[in-house]
Coordinates of C-alpha atoms and ligand atoms in Angstrom, one line a residue:
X1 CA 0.0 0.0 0.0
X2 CA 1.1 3.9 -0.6
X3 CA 2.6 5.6 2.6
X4 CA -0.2 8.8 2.0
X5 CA -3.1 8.1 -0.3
X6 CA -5.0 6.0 2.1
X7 CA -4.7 5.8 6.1
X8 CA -1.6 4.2 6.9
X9 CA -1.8 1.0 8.7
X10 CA 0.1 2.2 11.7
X11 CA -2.6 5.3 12.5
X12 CA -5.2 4.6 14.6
X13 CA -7.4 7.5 13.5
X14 CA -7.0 10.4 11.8
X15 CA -7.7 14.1 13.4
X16 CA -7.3 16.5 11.1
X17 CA -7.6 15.7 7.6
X18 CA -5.8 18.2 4.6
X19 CA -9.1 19.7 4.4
X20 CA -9.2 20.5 7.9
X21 CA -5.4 21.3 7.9
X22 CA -5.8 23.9 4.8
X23 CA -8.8 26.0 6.4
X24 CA -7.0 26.5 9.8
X25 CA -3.4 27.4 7.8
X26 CA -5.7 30.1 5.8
X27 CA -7.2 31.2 9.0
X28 CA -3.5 31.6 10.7
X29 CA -2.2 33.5 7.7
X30 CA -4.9 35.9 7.4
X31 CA -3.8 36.5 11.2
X32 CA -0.3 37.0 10.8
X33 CA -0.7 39.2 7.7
X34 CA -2.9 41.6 9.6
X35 CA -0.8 41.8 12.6
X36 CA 2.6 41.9 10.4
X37 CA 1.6 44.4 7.3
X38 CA 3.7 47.0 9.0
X39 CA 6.7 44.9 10.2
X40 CA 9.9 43.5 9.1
X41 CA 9.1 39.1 9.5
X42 CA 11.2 36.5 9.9
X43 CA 9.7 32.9 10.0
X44 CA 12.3 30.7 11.7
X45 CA 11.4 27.3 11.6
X46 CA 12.1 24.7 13.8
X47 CA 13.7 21.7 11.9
X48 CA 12.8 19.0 10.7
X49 CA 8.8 19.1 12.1
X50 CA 7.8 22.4 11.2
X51 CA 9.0 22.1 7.9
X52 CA 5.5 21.3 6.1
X53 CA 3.8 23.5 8.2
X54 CA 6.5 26.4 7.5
X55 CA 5.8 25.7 3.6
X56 CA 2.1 26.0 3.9
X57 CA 1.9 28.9 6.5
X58 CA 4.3 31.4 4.4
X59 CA 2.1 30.7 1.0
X60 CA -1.0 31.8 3.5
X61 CA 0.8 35.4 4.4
X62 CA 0.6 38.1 2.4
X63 CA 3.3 40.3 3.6
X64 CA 6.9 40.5 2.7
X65 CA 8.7 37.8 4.7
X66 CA 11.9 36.3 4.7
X67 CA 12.6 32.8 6.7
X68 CA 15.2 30.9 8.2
X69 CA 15.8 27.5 10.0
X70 CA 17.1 26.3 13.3
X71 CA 17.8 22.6 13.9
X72 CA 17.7 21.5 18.0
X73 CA 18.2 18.4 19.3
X74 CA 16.7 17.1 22.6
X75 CA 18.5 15.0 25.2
X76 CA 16.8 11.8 26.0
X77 CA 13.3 10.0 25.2
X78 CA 12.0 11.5 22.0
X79 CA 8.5 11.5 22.7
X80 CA 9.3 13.5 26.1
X81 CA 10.6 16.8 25.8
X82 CA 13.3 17.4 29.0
X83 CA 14.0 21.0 27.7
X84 CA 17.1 20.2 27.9
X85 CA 18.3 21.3 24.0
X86 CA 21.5 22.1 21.8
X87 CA 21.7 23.7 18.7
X88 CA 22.5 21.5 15.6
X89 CA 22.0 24.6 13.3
X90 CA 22.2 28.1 14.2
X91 CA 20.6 30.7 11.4
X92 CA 21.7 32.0 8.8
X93 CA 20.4 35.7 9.5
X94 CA 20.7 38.4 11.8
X95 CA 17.3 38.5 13.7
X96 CA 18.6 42.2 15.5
X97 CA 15.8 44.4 15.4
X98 CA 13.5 42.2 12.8
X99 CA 10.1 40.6 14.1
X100 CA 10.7 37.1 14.4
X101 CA 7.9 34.8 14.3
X102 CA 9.0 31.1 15.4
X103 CA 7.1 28.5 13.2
X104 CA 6.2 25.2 15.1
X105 CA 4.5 21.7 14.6
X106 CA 3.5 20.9 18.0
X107 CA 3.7 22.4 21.3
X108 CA 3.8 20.5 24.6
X109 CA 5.6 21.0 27.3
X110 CA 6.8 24.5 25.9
X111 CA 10.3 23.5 27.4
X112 CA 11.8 23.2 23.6
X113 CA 10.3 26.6 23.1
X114 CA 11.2 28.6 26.1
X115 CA 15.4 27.6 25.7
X116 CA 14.8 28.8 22.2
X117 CA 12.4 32.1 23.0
X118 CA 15.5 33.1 25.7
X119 CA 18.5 32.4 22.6
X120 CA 16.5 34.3 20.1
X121 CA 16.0 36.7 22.2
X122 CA 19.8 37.7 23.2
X123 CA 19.9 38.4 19.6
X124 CA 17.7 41.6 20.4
X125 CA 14.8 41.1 17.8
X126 CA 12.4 43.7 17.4
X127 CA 9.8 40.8 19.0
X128 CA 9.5 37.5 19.0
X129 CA 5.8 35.3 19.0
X130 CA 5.4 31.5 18.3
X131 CA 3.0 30.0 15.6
X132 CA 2.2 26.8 16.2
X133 CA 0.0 24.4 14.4
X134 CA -0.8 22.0 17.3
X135 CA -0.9 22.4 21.0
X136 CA -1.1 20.0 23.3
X137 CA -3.0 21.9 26.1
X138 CA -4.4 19.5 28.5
X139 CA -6.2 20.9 31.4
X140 CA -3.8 20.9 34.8
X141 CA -0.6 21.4 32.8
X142 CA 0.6 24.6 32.4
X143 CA 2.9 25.2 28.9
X144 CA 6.6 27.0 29.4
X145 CA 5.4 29.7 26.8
X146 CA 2.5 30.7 25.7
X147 CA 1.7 31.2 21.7
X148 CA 0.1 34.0 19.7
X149 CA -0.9 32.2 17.1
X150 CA -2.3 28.2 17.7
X151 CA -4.0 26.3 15.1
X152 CA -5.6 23.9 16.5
X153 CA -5.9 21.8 20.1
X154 CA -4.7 18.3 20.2
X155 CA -5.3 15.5 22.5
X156 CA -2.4 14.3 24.6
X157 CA -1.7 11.2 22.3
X158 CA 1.3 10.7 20.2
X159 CA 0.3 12.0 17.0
X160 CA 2.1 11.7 13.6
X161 CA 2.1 13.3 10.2
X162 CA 1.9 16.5 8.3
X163 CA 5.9 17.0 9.1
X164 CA 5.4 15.0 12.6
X165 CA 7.5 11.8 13.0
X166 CA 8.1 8.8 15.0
X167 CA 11.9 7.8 14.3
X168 CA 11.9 9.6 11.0
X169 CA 8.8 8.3 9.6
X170 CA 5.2 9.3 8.8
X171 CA 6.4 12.9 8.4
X172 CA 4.3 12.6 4.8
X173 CA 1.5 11.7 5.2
X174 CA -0.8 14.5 4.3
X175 CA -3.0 14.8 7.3
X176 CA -2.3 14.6 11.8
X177 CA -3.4 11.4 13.1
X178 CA -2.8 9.2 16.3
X179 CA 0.2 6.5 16.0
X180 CA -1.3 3.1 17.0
X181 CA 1.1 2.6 20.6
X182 CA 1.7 -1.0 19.7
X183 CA 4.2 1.2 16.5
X184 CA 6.1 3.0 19.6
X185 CA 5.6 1.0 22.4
Ligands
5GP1 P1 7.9 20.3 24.1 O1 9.2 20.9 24.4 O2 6.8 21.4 23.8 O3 7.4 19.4 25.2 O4 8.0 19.4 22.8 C1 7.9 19.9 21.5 C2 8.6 18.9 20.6 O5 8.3 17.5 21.0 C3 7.9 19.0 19.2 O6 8.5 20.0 18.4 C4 8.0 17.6 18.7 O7 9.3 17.5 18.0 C5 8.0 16.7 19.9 N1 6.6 16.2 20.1 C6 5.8 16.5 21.2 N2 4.6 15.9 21.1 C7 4.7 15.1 19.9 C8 3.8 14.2 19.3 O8 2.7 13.9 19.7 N3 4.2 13.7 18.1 C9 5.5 13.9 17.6 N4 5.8 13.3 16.4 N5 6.3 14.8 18.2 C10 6.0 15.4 19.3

């Protein structure tokens, strides 16, 4: 069978299908364009997750942009976050004074977020806001950061798809579903 035309075997449902996924990108755009028509943005994307997400979010703003990538690595389990993070690629650009707007697949904990929110920030942008497609905001736990711009809310389940991975796969299929735990477990 294909990896994307049809649910993939491994899924054990889907929860937002490319539908779903292109109306709530085109909603996010039209936000960032009005809050950003006057501004100097940078999307800085966070490698490799965000990457389908960056691609579909900057065709959805209509302002002039430019963008740039970072590449972290977490210590430890993968589907854990310990906040703990080094930098496996720095950016290209100079952020001083620009409003950066950091581009994200999923937020959980916020740990990842917050290191990278207090880096950026040294670098003395203009501002700096998140975007993020998913957020994991389950009632009692409190996120490290809090994001202007969310997509959508997601159930605390291990999801995969639409740039998301478990050990480098599923990052194509074309819509966010829930990994069958037997795949991880
Ligand atoms: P945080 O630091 O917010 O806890 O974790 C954020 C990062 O953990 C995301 O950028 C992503 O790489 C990974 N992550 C968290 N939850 C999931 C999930 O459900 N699926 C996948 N594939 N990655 C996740």
């Amino acid at each position: 069978m294909s990896e994307t035309s049809m649910q993939h075997p491994d899924v054990e449902s889907v929860l937002f299908d490319e539908e779903t996924i292109a109306s709530i990108v085109k909603r996010m755009g039209e936000e960032i364009t009005r809050d950003y028509h006057d501004r100097d943005l940078v999307l800085i994307a966070v490698l490799r997750g965000a990457v389908v997400f960056m691609g579909d979010l900057m065709r959805a703003i209509d302002v002039p942009l430019a963008i740039d990538f970072m590449a972290v690595s977490s210590y430890g389990d993968k589907a854990k976050s310990s906040g703990v993070v080094r930098i496996v690629k720095d950016l290209d650009m100079d952020i001083k004074g620009r409003d950066v707007l950091i581009v994200e697949d999923i937020l959980d904990s916020g740990l990842t977020l917050k290191y990278l929110m207090k880096n950026l920030s040294s670098r003395k942008p203009a501002s700096i806001e998140v975007a993020t497609f998913l957020w994991k905001d389950i009632e009692g736990k409190q996120a490290a950061i809090n994001p202007k711009y969310v997509g959508t809310h997601c159930p605390d389940a291990f999801v995969v798809g639409y740039g998301l991975d478990f050990a480098e796969r599923y990052r194509n299929l074309p819509y966010v579903g829930i990994l069958k735990p037997e795949v991880y477990s």
